[in-house]
Amino acid sequence: MTDYSFREIELKWQKIWEDSSAYSMTTSDNKLYVLEMFPYPSGNIHMGHVRNYSIGDALARFMKMLGYSVLHPMGFDAFGLPAENAAIKNGVHPAKWTYENISNMRKQLMSLGLSYDWSREVITCDPEYYRWNQWIFLRLYERGLVYRQSAEVNWCPNDETVLANEQVIEGRCWRCSTLVERRDVPSWFIRITDYAQRLLDDLEELRGLWPERVIAQ
Ligand SMILES: [Zn+2]
């Protein structure tokens, strides 16, 4: 009773699950898609991730036991300013930094024994993934749903980069404290207002299903 070797028992079963593809979909009938969210590859999984992913894992396992063929994938939301900032700060190429973090976080997630089908992993900075973003963009462009227009942005003349509002602290760049300028930069916009009425109309279908305060938001 006193000696329960977590390390030994967990590694043994995690290997058996992996070798037997225990978490891949078995049939195309009775399908269920369980997706929590993809973490940003900051370097380490933290307890906020563990809490979130444990809840999704409990649901995925429960539904599987009820007979559903569950698709439960994991991936990494891997584009963004943090990679650029880390690259500038550490003098490392953003791709190297990102893929090293992913490899560490994948190992950490695997050690938790969550029921993911790792053969379906997606990494959003992989060309194999973002070619589909480009494909969708072109379809929107062909239909006149994206357009180019000049937009005023926060600009740091020292770092020569655009800054998000939250990266401007009392009018200065959060990284180098240089005074931030407003600058006109050509930008792409998506014509979402074309769908505003349809969005409002379809909210009616969610009455009774979603909490009223969420619908109001
Ligand atoms: Zn700066």
Short mmCIF file of C-alpha atoms and ligand atoms in Angstrom, two decimals:
data_model
loop_
_atom_site.label_atom_id
_atom_site.label_comp_id
_atom_site.label_asym_id
_atom_site.label_seq_id
_atom_site.Cartn_x
_atom_site.Cartn_y
_atom_site.Cartn_z
CA MET A 1 0.00 0.00 0.00
CA THR A 2 2.79 2.40 0.75
CA ASP A 3 4.75 2.08 -2.48
CA TYR A 4 2.79 3.17 -5.51
CA SER A 5 5.22 3.92 -8.27
CA PHE A 6 3.47 6.61 -10.28
CA ARG A 7 6.36 7.01 -12.66
CA GLU A 8 6.54 3.32 -13.47
CA ILE A 9 2.80 2.67 -13.77
CA GLU A 10 2.02 5.83 -15.73
CA LEU A 11 4.84 5.32 -18.22
CA LYS A 12 3.83 1.69 -18.73
CA TRP A 13 0.20 2.52 -19.53
CA GLN A 14 0.96 5.62 -21.56
CA LYS A 15 3.17 3.48 -23.78
CA ILE A 16 0.45 0.84 -24.16
CA TRP A 17 -2.11 3.54 -25.07
CA GLU A 18 0.27 5.02 -27.62
CA ASP A 19 1.29 1.68 -29.16
CA SER A 20 -2.33 0.56 -29.51
CA SER A 21 -3.59 3.98 -30.80
CA ALA A 22 -6.10 3.82 -27.95
CA TYR A 23 -7.34 7.37 -28.65
CA SER A 24 -7.84 7.32 -32.38
CA MET A 25 -11.38 7.28 -33.76
CA THR A 26 -12.62 3.74 -34.27
CA THR A 27 -15.59 4.23 -36.57
CA SER A 28 -17.15 6.99 -38.59
CA ASP A 29 -20.53 6.42 -36.90
CA ASN A 30 -21.63 8.18 -33.76
CA LYS A 31 -18.90 10.77 -34.08
CA LEU A 32 -18.11 13.32 -31.42
CA TYR A 33 -15.56 16.11 -31.63
CA VAL A 34 -14.05 17.28 -28.33
CA LEU A 35 -11.71 20.24 -28.58
CA GLU A 36 -10.51 22.32 -25.65
CA MET A 37 -8.13 24.85 -27.15
CA PHE A 38 -4.61 24.90 -28.48
CA PRO A 39 -2.02 26.38 -26.12
CA TYR A 40 0.37 29.07 -27.25
CA PRO A 41 3.88 27.51 -27.23
CA SER A 42 5.34 29.74 -24.53
CA GLY A 43 7.66 27.01 -23.26
CA ASN A 44 5.91 25.18 -20.43
CA ILE A 45 2.52 23.79 -19.57
CA HIS A 46 1.21 25.53 -16.43
CA MET A 47 -1.54 24.60 -13.98
CA GLY A 48 -4.11 26.67 -15.89
CA HIS A 49 -3.56 24.39 -18.89
CA VAL A 50 -3.77 21.27 -16.70
CA ARG A 51 -7.10 22.35 -15.22
CA ASN A 52 -8.58 23.19 -18.60
CA TYR A 53 -7.36 20.04 -20.36
CA SER A 54 -8.35 17.71 -17.49
CA ILE A 55 -11.97 18.84 -17.85
CA GLY A 56 -11.94 18.17 -21.60
CA ASP A 57 -10.23 14.84 -21.03
CA ALA A 58 -12.87 13.74 -18.51
CA LEU A 59 -15.60 14.62 -21.04
CA ALA A 60 -13.83 12.84 -23.93
CA ARG A 61 -13.30 9.66 -21.87
CA PHE A 62 -16.87 9.71 -20.54
CA MET A 63 -18.36 10.06 -24.02
CA LYS A 64 -16.08 7.32 -25.35
CA MET A 65 -17.36 5.01 -22.61
CA LEU A 66 -20.91 5.87 -23.69
CA GLY A 67 -20.02 4.47 -27.11
CA TYR A 68 -19.13 7.60 -29.08
CA SER A 69 -16.27 7.56 -31.56
CA VAL A 70 -14.44 10.53 -30.09
CA LEU A 71 -12.10 12.81 -32.01
CA HIS A 72 -9.96 14.51 -29.36
CA PRO A 73 -6.99 16.29 -30.92
CA MET A 74 -4.31 18.63 -29.62
CA GLY A 75 -2.18 21.24 -31.32
CA PHE A 76 -0.35 24.52 -30.89
CA ASP A 77 -1.53 28.04 -31.66
CA ALA A 78 1.93 29.00 -32.79
CA PHE A 79 1.88 32.36 -34.54
CA GLY A 80 2.24 35.59 -32.67
CA LEU A 81 4.05 38.44 -31.06
CA PRO A 82 5.54 36.40 -28.17
CA ALA A 83 7.69 34.42 -30.64
CA GLU A 84 8.91 37.63 -32.25
CA ASN A 85 9.66 39.18 -28.88
CA ALA A 86 11.54 36.11 -27.64
CA ALA A 87 13.52 36.05 -30.88
CA ILE A 88 14.55 39.68 -30.47
CA LYS A 89 15.33 39.24 -26.77
CA ASN A 90 17.35 36.03 -27.04
CA GLY A 91 18.80 36.43 -30.52
CA VAL A 92 17.17 33.13 -31.59
CA HIS A 93 15.25 32.48 -34.80
CA PRO A 94 11.50 32.44 -33.94
CA ALA A 95 11.05 29.05 -35.64
CA LYS A 96 13.76 27.43 -33.52
CA TRP A 97 12.34 28.94 -30.33
CA THR A 98 8.78 27.91 -31.23
CA TYR A 99 9.54 24.29 -32.21
CA GLU A 100 11.73 23.73 -29.13
CA ASN A 101 8.93 24.96 -26.90
CA ILE A 102 6.41 22.78 -28.69
CA SER A 103 8.56 19.72 -28.23
CA ASN A 104 8.88 20.38 -24.50
CA MET A 105 5.17 21.11 -24.04
CA ARG A 106 4.15 18.04 -26.04
CA LYS A 107 6.28 15.91 -23.72
CA GLN A 108 4.66 17.54 -20.68
CA LEU A 109 1.15 17.02 -22.07
CA MET A 110 1.92 13.39 -22.91
CA SER A 111 3.15 12.77 -19.37
CA LEU A 112 -0.30 13.84 -18.09
CA GLY A 113 -1.82 10.84 -19.88
CA LEU A 114 -4.56 12.89 -21.57
CA SER A 115 -6.57 11.02 -24.21
CA TYR A 116 -5.33 12.85 -27.30
CA ASP A 117 -4.90 11.37 -30.73
CA TRP A 118 -1.41 12.76 -31.33
CA SER A 119 -1.42 11.57 -34.95
CA ARG A 120 -3.77 14.51 -35.62
CA GLU A 121 -1.64 17.19 -34.00
CA VAL A 122 -1.69 20.56 -35.78
CA ILE A 123 0.87 23.35 -35.44
CA THR A 124 -0.48 26.58 -36.88
CA CYS A 125 2.93 27.88 -38.02
CA ASP A 126 3.49 24.77 -40.21
CA PRO A 127 3.04 25.52 -43.93
CA GLU A 128 0.89 22.35 -44.08
CA TYR A 129 -1.54 24.06 -41.74
CA TYR A 130 -1.47 27.71 -42.75
CA ARG A 131 -1.83 26.95 -46.45
CA TRP A 132 -5.49 26.46 -45.52
CA ASN A 133 -5.64 29.92 -43.94
CA GLN A 134 -4.28 31.23 -47.23
CA TRP A 135 -6.82 29.18 -49.16
CA ILE A 136 -9.68 30.62 -47.09
CA PHE A 137 -8.26 34.14 -47.48
CA LEU A 138 -8.24 33.79 -51.27
CA ARG A 139 -11.85 32.58 -51.30
CA LEU A 140 -12.83 35.64 -49.20
CA TYR A 141 -10.83 37.90 -51.52
CA GLU A 142 -12.51 36.49 -54.64
CA ARG A 143 -15.91 37.26 -53.08
CA GLY A 144 -14.96 40.82 -52.14
CA LEU A 145 -15.06 40.06 -48.42
CA VAL A 146 -11.55 41.28 -47.71
CA TYR A 147 -10.23 44.69 -48.62
CA ARG A 148 -7.12 46.75 -48.16
CA GLN A 149 -7.14 50.07 -46.38
CA SER A 150 -4.74 52.28 -44.52
CA ALA A 151 -5.01 51.99 -40.75
CA GLU A 152 -3.40 53.95 -37.96
CA VAL A 153 -1.24 51.74 -35.74
CA ASN A 154 1.18 52.07 -32.81
CA TRP A 155 4.72 52.10 -34.17
CA CYS A 156 8.02 51.83 -32.28
CA PRO A 157 10.68 53.65 -34.38
CA ASN A 158 13.50 51.93 -32.45
CA ASP A 159 12.28 48.31 -32.84
CA GLU A 160 10.67 49.13 -36.21
CA THR A 161 7.58 47.13 -35.36
CA VAL A 162 3.86 47.55 -34.83
CA LEU A 163 2.76 47.33 -31.19
CA ALA A 164 -0.55 46.08 -29.81
CA ASN A 165 -2.38 48.55 -27.54
CA GLU A 166 -1.37 46.55 -24.46
CA GLN A 167 2.30 46.88 -25.44
CA VAL A 168 2.14 50.66 -25.16
CA ILE A 169 2.71 51.75 -21.57
CA GLU A 170 2.10 55.44 -20.88
CA GLY A 171 2.80 56.24 -24.51
CA ARG A 172 6.06 54.28 -24.60
CA CYS A 173 7.16 50.93 -26.04
CA TRP A 174 7.10 48.19 -23.36
CA ARG A 175 10.34 46.72 -24.71
CA CYS A 176 12.61 49.73 -25.14
CA SER A 177 10.66 52.68 -23.63
CA THR A 178 10.91 54.70 -26.87
CA LEU A 179 8.03 57.12 -27.44
CA VAL A 180 5.47 55.37 -29.62
CA GLU A 181 4.32 57.01 -32.85
CA ARG A 182 1.01 56.73 -34.64
CA ARG A 183 1.63 55.69 -38.21
CA ASP A 184 -0.54 54.85 -41.20
CA VAL A 185 0.14 51.32 -42.45
CA PRO A 186 -1.71 49.55 -45.29
CA SER A 187 -3.73 46.73 -43.69
CA TRP A 188 -6.21 44.01 -44.63
CA PHE A 189 -9.75 44.06 -43.27
CA ILE A 190 -12.51 41.45 -43.39
CA ARG A 191 -15.99 42.75 -44.20
CA ILE A 192 -17.66 41.15 -41.17
CA THR A 193 -20.41 43.77 -41.05
CA ASP A 194 -21.96 42.12 -44.15
CA TYR A 195 -22.99 39.32 -41.78
CA ALA A 196 -24.05 41.43 -38.78
CA GLN A 197 -27.79 41.02 -39.36
CA ARG A 198 -27.52 37.30 -39.98
CA LEU A 199 -25.54 36.92 -36.75
CA LEU A 200 -28.21 38.82 -34.81
CA ASP A 201 -31.03 36.82 -36.43
CA ASP A 202 -29.44 33.45 -35.73
CA LEU A 203 -28.93 34.26 -32.05
CA GLU A 204 -32.65 33.48 -31.77
CA GLU A 205 -31.80 29.83 -32.37
CA LEU A 206 -29.62 29.85 -29.28
CA ARG A 207 -32.31 31.06 -26.85
CA GLY A 208 -32.73 28.46 -24.15
CA LEU A 209 -29.47 26.78 -25.15
CA TRP A 210 -26.98 29.49 -24.23
CA PRO A 211 -27.11 31.64 -21.08
CA GLU A 212 -28.87 34.98 -21.75
CA ARG A 213 -25.84 36.98 -20.61
CA VAL A 214 -23.64 35.25 -23.21
CA ILE A 215 -26.19 35.98 -25.95
CA ALA A 216 -26.30 39.63 -24.81
CA GLN A 217 -22.52 39.87 -25.06
ZN ZN B 1 10.56 49.66 -28.85
#
